Coordinates of C-alpha atoms in Angstrom, one line a residue:
Chain A
X1 CA -34.9 -20.8 -90.2
X2 CA -33.9 -17.7 -88.5
X3 CA -32.5 -20.0 -85.8
X4 CA -30.3 -22.0 -88.3
X5 CA -29.2 -18.7 -89.7
X6 CA -28.2 -17.0 -86.5
X7 CA -26.4 -20.3 -85.3
X8 CA -24.3 -20.5 -88.6
X9 CA -23.5 -16.7 -88.3
X10 CA -22.6 -17.4 -84.6
X11 CA -20.4 -20.5 -85.7
X12 CA -18.6 -18.4 -88.4
X13 CA -17.9 -15.5 -86.0
X14 CA -16.9 -18.0 -83.2
X15 CA -14.2 -19.6 -85.5
X16 CA -12.8 -16.2 -86.3
X17 CA -12.7 -15.3 -82.6
X18 CA -11.0 -18.7 -82.0
X19 CA -8.3 -18.1 -84.7
X20 CA -7.5 -14.7 -83.0
X21 CA -7.8 -15.7 -79.4
X22 CA -5.5 -18.7 -80.0
X23 CA -2.5 -16.6 -80.7
X24 CA -3.3 -14.6 -77.6
X25 CA -3.7 -17.5 -75.4
X26 CA -0.3 -18.8 -76.6
X27 CA 1.5 -15.8 -75.7
X28 CA -0.2 -15.5 -72.4
X29 CA 0.5 -19.1 -71.6
X30 CA 4.2 -18.6 -72.4
X31 CA 5.2 -15.2 -71.3
X32 CA 2.2 -14.0 -69.0
X33 CA 1.6 -11.0 -71.2
X34 CA -1.7 -9.9 -72.3
X35 CA -0.7 -9.4 -76.1
X36 CA -3.4 -6.6 -77.2
X37 CA -1.1 -5.6 -80.3
X38 CA -1.8 -9.1 -81.7
X39 CA -5.1 -7.6 -83.2
X40 CA -2.8 -5.3 -85.1
X41 CA -1.5 -8.5 -86.7
X42 CA -4.9 -9.6 -87.7
X43 CA -5.6 -6.3 -89.4
X44 CA -2.2 -6.4 -91.3
X45 CA -3.0 -10.1 -92.4
X46 CA -6.1 -8.8 -93.8
X47 CA -4.5 -6.0 -95.6
X48 CA -1.8 -8.3 -97.1
X49 CA -4.5 -10.6 -98.3
X50 CA -6.3 -8.0 -100.1
X51 CA -3.3 -6.5 -101.6
X52 CA -1.8 -9.9 -102.9
X53 CA -5.3 -10.9 -104.4
X54 CA -5.5 -7.5 -106.0
X55 CA -2.1 -7.8 -107.5
X56 CA -3.1 -10.9 -109.4
X57 CA -2.2 -13.6 -106.9
X58 CA -4.5 -16.6 -106.1
X59 CA -6.4 -16.6 -102.8
X60 CA -4.5 -19.8 -101.6
X61 CA -1.2 -18.0 -102.2
X62 CA -2.5 -14.9 -100.5
X63 CA -3.4 -16.8 -97.4
X64 CA -0.1 -18.4 -97.1
X65 CA 2.2 -15.5 -97.9
X66 CA 0.0 -13.4 -95.5
X67 CA 0.4 -15.8 -92.8
X68 CA 4.1 -16.2 -93.2
X69 CA 4.7 -12.5 -93.6
X70 CA 2.8 -11.5 -90.5
X71 CA 4.3 -14.6 -88.6
X72 CA 7.6 -13.1 -89.1
X73 CA 6.5 -9.7 -88.2
X74 CA 5.0 -11.3 -84.9
X75 CA 8.6 -12.7 -84.0
X76 CA 10.0 -9.0 -84.6
X77 CA 7.2 -7.6 -82.3
X78 CA 8.6 -10.1 -79.5
X79 CA 12.1 -9.2 -80.1
X80 CA 11.8 -5.6 -80.2
X81 CA 8.6 -4.9 -77.8
X82 CA 8.3 -7.7 -75.3
X83 CA 11.7 -9.3 -74.7
X84 CA 13.1 -6.3 -72.8
X85 CA 10.1 -6.2 -70.8
X86 CA 9.9 -9.7 -69.4
X87 CA 11.5 -9.0 -66.1
X88 CA 9.0 -6.1 -65.4
X89 CA 5.6 -6.5 -64.0
X90 CA 3.0 -7.7 -66.4
X91 CA 1.3 -4.7 -66.4
X92 CA 4.1 -2.6 -68.2
X93 CA 3.8 -5.1 -71.0
X94 CA 0.1 -4.9 -71.4
X95 CA 0.2 -0.9 -71.3
X96 CA 3.1 -0.9 -73.8
X97 CA 1.1 -3.4 -76.0
X98 CA -1.9 -1.0 -76.0
X99 CA 0.3 1.7 -77.0
X100 CA 1.8 -0.3 -79.8
X101 CA -1.7 -1.4 -81.2
X102 CA -3.2 2.2 -81.3
X103 CA 0.0 3.6 -82.9
X104 CA -0.2 0.6 -85.4
X105 CA -3.8 1.4 -86.3
X106 CA -2.7 4.9 -87.1
X107 CA 0.1 3.8 -89.3
X108 CA -2.4 1.6 -91.2
X109 CA -4.6 4.5 -91.7
X110 CA -1.7 6.7 -93.0
X111 CA -0.3 4.0 -95.3
X112 CA -3.4 2.0 -96.5
X113 CA -5.8 5.1 -96.5
X114 CA -8.9 5.9 -93.9
X115 CA -11.6 4.5 -96.0
X116 CA -10.3 0.9 -96.1
X117 CA -9.7 -1.5 -98.9
X118 CA -11.7 -4.1 -100.9
X119 CA -11.0 -6.9 -103.2
X120 CA -11.4 -5.9 -107.0
X121 CA -12.8 -9.1 -107.6
X122 CA -13.8 -10.8 -104.3
X123 CA -13.0 -14.6 -104.5
X124 CA -15.0 -17.5 -103.0
X125 CA -18.4 -15.6 -103.1
X126 CA -20.3 -18.2 -105.1
X127 CA -23.3 -19.8 -103.0
X128 CA -23.2 -23.4 -102.2
X129 CA -26.5 -25.2 -101.6
X130 CA -25.9 -27.3 -98.5
X131 CA -29.3 -29.0 -98.6
X132 CA -32.6 -28.2 -100.2
X133 CA -33.2 -24.4 -100.0
X134 CA -30.4 -23.8 -97.9
X135 CA -27.6 -21.7 -99.4
X136 CA -24.2 -20.7 -97.8
X137 CA -21.4 -18.7 -99.4
X138 CA -18.2 -20.5 -100.0
X139 CA -16.3 -18.0 -98.0
X140 CA -18.1 -18.9 -94.9
X141 CA -17.8 -22.6 -95.3
X142 CA -14.1 -21.7 -96.0
X143 CA -13.8 -20.0 -92.7
X144 CA -15.1 -22.9 -90.7
X145 CA -13.0 -25.6 -92.6
X146 CA -9.8 -23.7 -92.5
X147 CA -10.3 -22.9 -88.6
X148 CA -10.8 -26.5 -87.7
X149 CA -7.8 -27.7 -90.1
X150 CA -5.4 -25.2 -88.7
X151 CA -6.4 -25.7 -85.0
X152 CA -6.3 -29.4 -85.5
X153 CA -2.8 -29.2 -87.1
X154 CA -1.8 -27.0 -83.9
X155 CA -3.2 -29.6 -81.7
X156 CA -1.2 -32.3 -83.5
X157 CA 2.0 -30.2 -83.5
X158 CA 1.7 -29.5 -79.6
X159 CA 0.8 -33.3 -78.9
X160 CA 3.3 -35.3 -81.1
X161 CA 6.4 -33.4 -82.3
X162 CA 9.5 -32.5 -80.5
X163 CA 8.9 -28.9 -80.9
X164 CA 5.4 -29.3 -79.5
X165 CA 6.9 -31.1 -76.4
X166 CA 9.6 -28.5 -75.9
X167 CA 6.9 -25.9 -76.2
X168 CA 4.6 -27.5 -73.6
X169 CA 7.6 -28.0 -71.2
X170 CA 8.3 -24.4 -71.5
X171 CA 4.8 -23.4 -70.6
X172 CA 4.7 -25.4 -67.6
X173 CA 8.2 -24.5 -66.2
X174 CA 10.7 -22.4 -68.2
X175 CA 13.6 -22.8 -66.0
X176 CA 13.2 -26.6 -65.9
X177 CA 12.9 -26.8 -69.6
X178 CA 15.9 -24.8 -70.2
X179 CA 18.0 -27.0 -67.8
X180 CA 16.8 -29.9 -69.9
X181 CA 18.4 -28.3 -73.0
X182 CA 15.2 -26.7 -74.4
X183 CA 16.2 -23.6 -76.5
X184 CA 13.5 -21.2 -74.8
X185 CA 14.2 -18.3 -77.3
X186 CA 13.5 -20.7 -80.3
X187 CA 10.1 -22.0 -78.5
X188 CA 9.2 -18.3 -78.0
X189 CA 9.9 -17.4 -81.6
X190 CA 7.9 -20.4 -82.9
X191 CA 5.1 -19.5 -80.5
X192 CA 4.8 -15.8 -81.7
X193 CA 5.2 -17.0 -85.4
X194 CA 2.3 -19.6 -85.2
X195 CA 0.0 -17.3 -83.0
X196 CA 0.6 -14.3 -85.4
X197 CA 0.1 -16.5 -88.6
X198 CA -3.2 -17.6 -87.3
X199 CA -4.3 -13.9 -86.7
X200 CA -3.4 -13.1 -90.2
X201 CA -5.5 -16.2 -91.3
X202 CA -8.5 -14.7 -89.3
X203 CA -7.8 -11.3 -91.0
X204 CA -8.0 -12.6 -94.5
X205 CA -11.1 -14.7 -93.7
X206 CA -12.8 -11.5 -92.3
X207 CA -11.8 -9.7 -95.5
X208 CA -13.2 -12.4 -97.4
X209 CA -16.6 -12.4 -95.5
X210 CA -17.0 -8.4 -95.5
X211 CA -15.0 -7.4 -98.5
X212 CA -13.8 -4.5 -96.6
X213 CA -10.6 -3.9 -94.6
X214 CA -10.4 -0.7 -92.5
X215 CA -7.6 0.3 -90.2
X216 CA -9.7 0.1 -87.1
X217 CA -11.2 -3.4 -87.9
X218 CA -8.8 -4.8 -85.0
X219 CA -10.1 -2.6 -82.4
X220 CA -13.2 -4.4 -81.2
X221 CA -11.5 -8.0 -81.5
X222 CA -8.3 -6.8 -79.8
X223 CA -10.3 -6.3 -76.6
X224 CA -12.8 -9.0 -77.2
X225 CA -10.3 -11.5 -77.5
X226 CA -8.8 -10.6 -74.1
X227 CA -12.4 -11.3 -72.8
X228 CA -12.3 -14.7 -74.6
X229 CA -9.0 -15.9 -73.1
X230 CA -10.2 -14.8 -69.5
X231 CA -13.5 -16.4 -70.0
X232 CA -11.6 -19.7 -71.2
X233 CA -9.6 -19.7 -68.2
X234 CA -6.3 -18.1 -69.3
X235 CA -3.7 -20.4 -70.7
X236 CA -6.3 -23.1 -71.4
X237 CA -6.3 -23.7 -75.2
X238 CA -9.5 -25.9 -75.0
X239 CA -11.2 -23.2 -72.8
X240 CA -10.4 -20.5 -75.3
X241 CA -11.8 -22.6 -78.1
X242 CA -15.1 -23.3 -76.3
X243 CA -15.4 -19.7 -75.0
X244 CA -14.7 -18.3 -78.7
X245 CA -17.6 -20.5 -80.1
X246 CA -19.9 -19.6 -77.2
X247 CA -19.4 -15.9 -77.6
X248 CA -19.9 -16.1 -81.4
X249 CA -23.3 -17.9 -80.9
X250 CA -24.2 -15.8 -77.7
X251 CA -23.6 -12.6 -79.7
X252 CA -25.5 -13.7 -82.7
X253 CA -28.7 -14.3 -80.7
X254 CA -28.1 -11.5 -78.4
X255 CA -28.0 -9.0 -81.2
X256 CA -31.5 -10.0 -82.0
X257 CA -32.9 -10.5 -78.5
X258 CA -31.1 -8.2 -76.3
X259 CA -30.0 -5.4 -78.8
X260 CA -32.3 -2.7 -77.5
X261 CA -30.6 -2.6 -74.1
X262 CA -27.0 -3.6 -74.7
X263 CA -24.8 -2.8 -77.8
X264 CA -23.4 -6.1 -79.6
X265 CA -19.9 -5.4 -78.5
X266 CA -20.8 -4.7 -75.0
X267 CA -22.1 -8.1 -74.4
X268 CA -18.5 -9.9 -74.2
X269 CA -17.6 -7.2 -71.7
X270 CA -20.8 -7.7 -69.5
X271 CA -19.8 -11.5 -69.5
X272 CA -16.1 -10.7 -68.8
X273 CA -17.0 -8.6 -65.8
X274 CA -19.4 -11.1 -64.3
X275 CA -17.0 -14.1 -64.7
X276 CA -14.0 -12.1 -63.4
X277 CA -16.0 -11.2 -60.2
X278 CA -17.7 -14.6 -59.6
X279 CA -15.0 -17.1 -60.9
X280 CA -11.6 -15.1 -61.4
X281 CA -9.9 -18.4 -62.6
X282 CA -12.2 -18.7 -65.4
X283 CA -15.3 -20.6 -66.5
X284 CA -13.9 -23.8 -67.2
X285 CA -11.0 -24.4 -65.1
X286 CA -11.6 -26.6 -61.8
X287 CA -9.5 -26.0 -59.0
Chain B
X1 CA -8.4 36.5 -75.7
X2 CA -11.2 33.8 -76.4
X3 CA -8.7 31.5 -77.8
X4 CA -6.5 31.6 -74.9
X5 CA -9.4 31.1 -72.6
X6 CA -10.5 28.0 -74.6
X7 CA -6.9 26.6 -74.5
X8 CA -6.5 27.3 -70.6
X9 CA -10.1 25.7 -69.9
X10 CA -9.1 22.4 -71.8
X11 CA -5.8 22.5 -70.0
X12 CA -7.3 22.7 -66.6
X13 CA -10.0 20.2 -67.2
X14 CA -7.3 17.7 -68.7
X15 CA -5.0 18.2 -65.5
X16 CA -8.0 17.6 -63.3
X17 CA -8.8 14.6 -65.3
X18 CA -5.2 13.3 -65.3
X19 CA -4.6 13.7 -61.7
X20 CA -7.9 11.9 -60.8
X21 CA -6.6 8.8 -62.6
X22 CA -3.1 9.4 -61.3
X23 CA -4.7 9.1 -57.7
X24 CA -6.0 5.6 -58.3
X25 CA -3.2 4.4 -60.6
X26 CA -0.1 6.3 -59.3
X27 CA -1.0 6.7 -55.8
X28 CA -2.7 3.6 -54.9
X29 CA -1.4 1.4 -57.7
X30 CA -4.6 0.3 -59.2
X31 CA -4.7 0.4 -62.9
X32 CA -7.9 1.8 -64.6
X33 CA -8.2 1.4 -68.3
X34 CA -11.9 2.7 -68.3
X35 CA -11.5 6.1 -66.5
X36 CA -13.3 7.9 -69.3
X37 CA -16.6 6.1 -68.3
X38 CA -16.6 8.1 -65.2
X39 CA -15.6 11.4 -67.2
X40 CA -18.8 10.3 -69.2
X41 CA -20.8 9.8 -66.2
X42 CA -20.0 13.2 -64.8
X43 CA -20.6 14.7 -68.2
X44 CA -24.0 13.2 -68.7
X45 CA -25.3 14.0 -65.2
X46 CA -24.1 17.7 -65.3
X47 CA -25.4 18.2 -68.8
X48 CA -28.9 16.8 -67.8
X49 CA -29.3 18.9 -64.7
X50 CA -28.1 22.2 -66.2
X51 CA -30.5 21.6 -69.1
X52 CA -33.1 21.1 -66.5
X53 CA -32.3 24.8 -65.1
X54 CA -29.6 24.0 -62.6
X55 CA -26.3 26.0 -62.5
X56 CA -23.2 24.3 -63.3
X57 CA -21.6 24.9 -60.0
X58 CA -24.4 23.3 -58.1
X59 CA -24.6 20.4 -60.9
X60 CA -20.9 19.4 -60.3
X61 CA -21.8 18.0 -57.0
X62 CA -24.4 15.4 -58.1
X63 CA -22.0 14.5 -61.0
X64 CA -19.1 13.9 -58.7
X65 CA -21.3 11.8 -56.5
X66 CA -22.7 9.6 -59.2
X67 CA -19.3 9.1 -60.8
X68 CA -18.0 8.3 -57.3
X69 CA -20.7 5.9 -56.5
X70 CA -20.3 3.9 -59.7
X71 CA -16.4 4.4 -59.0
X72 CA -17.0 2.4 -55.7
X73 CA -18.9 -0.2 -57.5
X74 CA -15.9 -0.7 -59.9
X75 CA -13.5 -0.4 -57.0
X76 CA -15.0 -3.7 -55.6
X77 CA -13.6 -5.3 -58.7
X78 CA -10.1 -4.3 -57.4
X79 CA -10.8 -6.4 -54.5
X80 CA -11.3 -9.3 -56.6
X81 CA -8.7 -9.1 -59.2
X82 CA -5.3 -7.5 -59.6
X83 CA -2.7 -6.1 -61.9
X84 CA -3.5 -6.8 -65.6
X85 CA -6.7 -8.4 -64.6
X86 CA -8.1 -5.4 -63.0
X87 CA -6.9 -3.5 -66.2
X88 CA -8.9 -5.7 -68.4
X89 CA -11.9 -5.4 -66.1
X90 CA -12.0 -1.8 -66.0
X91 CA -11.5 -1.7 -69.7
X92 CA -14.6 -3.8 -69.9
X93 CA -16.3 -1.4 -67.6
X94 CA -15.5 1.5 -70.1
X95 CA -16.9 -0.6 -73.1
X96 CA -19.9 -1.4 -71.0
X97 CA -20.7 2.2 -70.3
X98 CA -20.5 3.2 -73.9
X99 CA -22.4 0.0 -74.9
X100 CA -25.3 1.0 -72.5
X101 CA -25.3 4.8 -73.2
X102 CA -25.4 4.1 -76.9
X103 CA -28.8 2.4 -76.4
X104 CA -30.4 4.8 -74.0
X105 CA -32.9 7.2 -75.7
X106 CA -33.1 9.3 -72.4
X107 CA -29.4 10.1 -72.8
X108 CA -29.7 11.0 -76.4
X109 CA -28.6 7.5 -77.8
X110 CA -26.1 7.5 -80.6
X111 CA -26.5 11.3 -81.0
X112 CA -25.8 12.3 -77.6
X113 CA -26.7 15.7 -76.0
X114 CA -26.4 18.9 -77.7
X115 CA -27.0 22.5 -77.0
X116 CA -25.9 22.3 -73.4
X117 CA -26.4 25.7 -71.8
X118 CA -23.4 28.0 -71.2
X119 CA -22.2 28.9 -67.8
X120 CA -22.8 32.1 -66.0
X121 CA -20.2 34.7 -67.1
X122 CA -19.7 32.5 -70.2
X123 CA -16.4 31.3 -71.2
X124 CA -14.4 33.3 -68.7
X125 CA -16.9 31.9 -65.9
X126 CA -16.0 28.2 -67.0
X127 CA -12.3 28.9 -67.0
X128 CA -12.5 30.2 -63.5
X129 CA -14.7 27.5 -62.4
X130 CA -12.2 24.8 -64.0
X131 CA -9.3 26.3 -62.7
X132 CA -10.8 26.5 -59.2
X133 CA -11.6 22.8 -59.4
X134 CA -8.3 22.0 -60.8
X135 CA -6.5 23.9 -58.0
X136 CA -8.6 22.2 -55.2
X137 CA -7.8 18.8 -56.7
X138 CA -4.2 19.5 -56.8
X139 CA -4.3 20.6 -53.2
X140 CA -6.2 17.5 -52.2
X141 CA -3.4 15.5 -54.0
X142 CA -0.6 17.1 -52.2
X143 CA -2.4 16.8 -48.8
X144 CA -3.2 13.1 -49.5
X145 CA 0.5 12.5 -50.3
X146 CA 1.7 13.9 -47.2
X147 CA -1.0 12.5 -44.9
X148 CA -1.5 9.0 -43.4
X149 CA -3.8 8.3 -46.3
X150 CA -1.1 8.8 -48.9
X151 CA 1.2 6.4 -47.0
X152 CA -1.3 3.7 -46.9
X153 CA -1.9 4.3 -50.5
X154 CA 1.9 4.0 -51.4
X155 CA 2.1 0.8 -49.3
X156 CA -0.6 -0.8 -51.1
X157 CA 0.8 0.2 -54.3
X158 CA 4.3 -1.3 -53.5
X159 CA 3.2 -4.4 -52.0
X160 CA -0.4 -5.1 -51.2
X161 CA 0.2 -8.4 -49.0
X162 CA 3.1 -6.7 -46.8
X163 CA 0.5 -3.7 -46.5
X164 CA -2.0 -6.0 -45.2
X165 CA 0.4 -7.7 -42.8
X166 CA 1.2 -4.4 -41.3
X167 CA -2.6 -4.1 -40.4
X168 CA -3.5 -1.6 -43.2
X169 CA -7.2 -2.2 -44.1
X170 CA -6.2 -2.6 -48.0
X171 CA -9.8 -3.0 -49.1
X172 CA -10.9 0.2 -47.5
X173 CA -8.2 2.6 -49.0
X174 CA -8.5 0.9 -52.4
X175 CA -12.1 1.8 -52.5
X176 CA -11.4 5.1 -51.1
X177 CA -8.8 5.8 -53.9
X178 CA -11.5 4.7 -56.4
X179 CA -14.1 6.8 -55.1
X180 CA -12.0 9.9 -54.8
X181 CA -10.4 9.3 -58.3
X182 CA -13.7 8.7 -60.0
X183 CA -15.4 11.7 -58.3
X184 CA -12.7 13.8 -59.5
X185 CA -13.2 12.3 -63.1
X186 CA -16.9 13.2 -62.7
X187 CA -16.2 16.8 -62.0
X188 CA -13.8 17.0 -65.0
X189 CA -16.6 15.3 -67.1
X190 CA -19.2 18.0 -65.9
X191 CA -16.7 20.9 -66.9
X192 CA -16.0 19.1 -70.2
X193 CA -19.6 18.9 -71.2
X194 CA -20.0 22.5 -70.6
X195 CA -16.8 23.3 -72.4
X196 CA -17.6 21.6 -75.6
X197 CA -21.3 21.9 -75.2
X198 CA -21.9 18.7 -76.8
X199 CA -21.5 15.1 -75.7
X200 CA -22.2 11.8 -77.2
X201 CA -21.1 8.1 -76.3
X202 CA -18.1 8.2 -78.6
X203 CA -16.6 11.2 -76.6
X204 CA -16.0 8.9 -73.5
X205 CA -14.7 5.7 -75.4
X206 CA -11.5 3.6 -75.1
X207 CA -9.6 6.2 -76.8
X208 CA -10.3 8.7 -74.3
X209 CA -9.5 6.3 -71.5
X210 CA -6.1 5.8 -73.3
X211 CA -5.4 9.4 -73.9
X212 CA -5.7 10.1 -70.1
X213 CA -3.5 7.1 -69.1
X214 CA -1.0 8.3 -71.8
X215 CA -1.0 11.6 -69.8
X216 CA -0.3 9.9 -66.6
X217 CA 2.2 7.5 -67.8
X218 CA 4.2 10.1 -69.9
X219 CA 4.0 12.4 -66.8
X220 CA 5.5 9.6 -64.6
X221 CA 3.1 7.4 -62.6
X222 CA 2.3 8.9 -59.2
X223 CA 4.2 12.2 -59.8
X224 CA 1.7 15.2 -59.3
X225 CA 4.0 17.8 -61.2
X226 CA 4.8 15.2 -63.9
X227 CA 1.3 14.4 -64.7
X228 CA -0.1 17.9 -64.5
X229 CA 2.7 19.0 -67.1
X230 CA 2.1 16.1 -69.3
X231 CA -1.6 16.5 -69.3
X232 CA -1.2 20.4 -70.1
X233 CA 0.9 19.7 -73.0
X234 CA -0.6 16.7 -74.5
X235 CA -4.2 18.3 -74.2
X236 CA -3.0 21.4 -76.0
X237 CA -0.5 20.1 -78.4
X238 CA -3.3 19.1 -80.9
X239 CA -4.7 22.6 -80.7
X240 CA -1.4 24.3 -81.6
X241 CA 0.1 21.9 -84.1
X242 CA -2.1 20.6 -86.9
X243 CA 0.4 17.9 -87.5
X244 CA -0.3 16.6 -84.0
X245 CA -3.9 16.8 -84.5
X246 CA -3.9 14.8 -87.6
X247 CA -1.9 12.1 -86.1
X248 CA -3.0 12.2 -82.5
X249 CA -3.4 8.4 -81.8
X250 CA -0.1 7.7 -83.4
X251 CA 1.6 9.9 -81.3
X252 CA -0.1 9.2 -78.0
X253 CA 0.2 5.5 -79.0
X254 CA 4.0 5.7 -79.7
X255 CA 4.4 7.8 -76.6
X256 CA 2.7 5.2 -74.2
X257 CA 4.8 2.3 -75.9
X258 CA 8.1 4.2 -75.9
X259 CA 7.6 5.4 -72.4
X260 CA 7.0 1.8 -71.1
X261 CA 9.8 0.4 -73.1
X262 CA 12.5 2.8 -72.4
X263 CA 11.5 4.9 -69.5
X264 CA 8.9 3.4 -67.3
X265 CA 8.9 6.4 -64.8
X266 CA 8.2 9.1 -67.4
X267 CA 9.1 12.6 -67.5
X268 CA 9.5 12.9 -63.7
X269 CA 11.8 9.7 -63.8
X270 CA 14.0 11.1 -66.3
X271 CA 14.1 14.6 -64.7
X272 CA 15.0 12.9 -61.3
X273 CA 17.6 10.8 -63.0
X274 CA 19.1 13.7 -64.5
X275 CA 19.2 15.9 -61.4
X276 CA 20.8 13.1 -59.4
X277 CA 23.5 12.6 -61.9
X278 CA 24.1 16.3 -61.9
X279 CA 24.2 16.6 -58.1
X280 CA 26.0 13.4 -57.1
X281 CA 29.7 13.5 -56.9

């Protein structure tokens, strides 16, 4: 029973990691920028979700509205923060992004308070019986279903729409894509919108699971998501998804079996360092 | 008087700490986002030794050696990965350090080490020691800058592959930069532990790494004077202005972002640009 419980815990956590890391890998694939401030959008999405529900909105409205708002803010970050840094070394954008992220956390603390926010009446808390004697809260099921749904939508968008083709062309060769008439700026805007919206979705999901949103809730995911996209082989969406799920499950078991030597949050970084040293091109990429 | 001594001590320690990162990041061009880990190693080693009866002056040597040895290990990472990947590897090292220390009962676990003994001659004694260490490190930095070593560092920082073409042993110099820089951070950490007289895993987390990086970036990556000034100001600002203390991370974060976005060469870059505008026809 503990085994199933841990596996499900890992799966749910992995789905959340996947939603956050996807936005990061989309940005990296397109701009070669490690977008740490992405996690600030995840936190913001969680705040929007709680505020909208507490103001009387339905949870579905909260999710959609939060995703749209945060998506637009994501575009704003691209235009204000990254666009002027594109011709500089990638390190400059990375450090700027860390600065932006730390400042954003502090702004949340000032605006929303240091002690966090909760739902006044948390939605989706009913227990659903999956099979006899095994219950799971609706919010956890919801996390898995929504993650699968949105990642599938994203896959379909990339594979079979004009925008998706333009996006893939820009990732593989921006100059060539531009010469074929692809509006690169538009592709980048859509990219940031989708990535940020997925982060907001992850934020609302975590708010549902833990019923608490704190200013610093993005701190650990921010750096862990970096570890995930490196493990997934940088720029590979499939690799990122696998790495997210694997890390979720490893952490869930590791906390029980290795918790006395290593902090839970350090596990990801131990893996990150090992992988970067042995296979700098990532675990899943063959070269 | 004791207030001034406290401020001057934290200023000297911060300058030493920031210059030690500047040697790695500024001189040699290798970014470290986990520099606080070495600060922490020095702090723990020195604190344990002085609690066992050593004098701090003596304990600073093992602190520097331990930090430098671990620094050499981390420096090996810089031989494998570059630029932003080195940055996230060192960031991982920082998280790993905190994650491991947190779970070690011998190091006080979550609670850390408290009632660290005071130094001979008390606070003025610590200030003297901190200022001597800082002065020695500044002299070392100036010496390195002017020597062949500094030239080798600079060539690696500019373009590693070209440096290698010219016969510079890139791996050796990178490791050397890490060893000197992290040993400096170890000394700074040992001093810090006896300045605050309480240390815990959270004193050496990512926030500290970013804080010291902010000092280097705002001062101007690679500039000795710029980094020293930025470290002096940024470390003492929270002590003088309550406002700064309340919103410390907001200010540090914004400073890092704005510097990178609008003036990537920091204060020293701005000063140099103004100077040149003023003195060119």
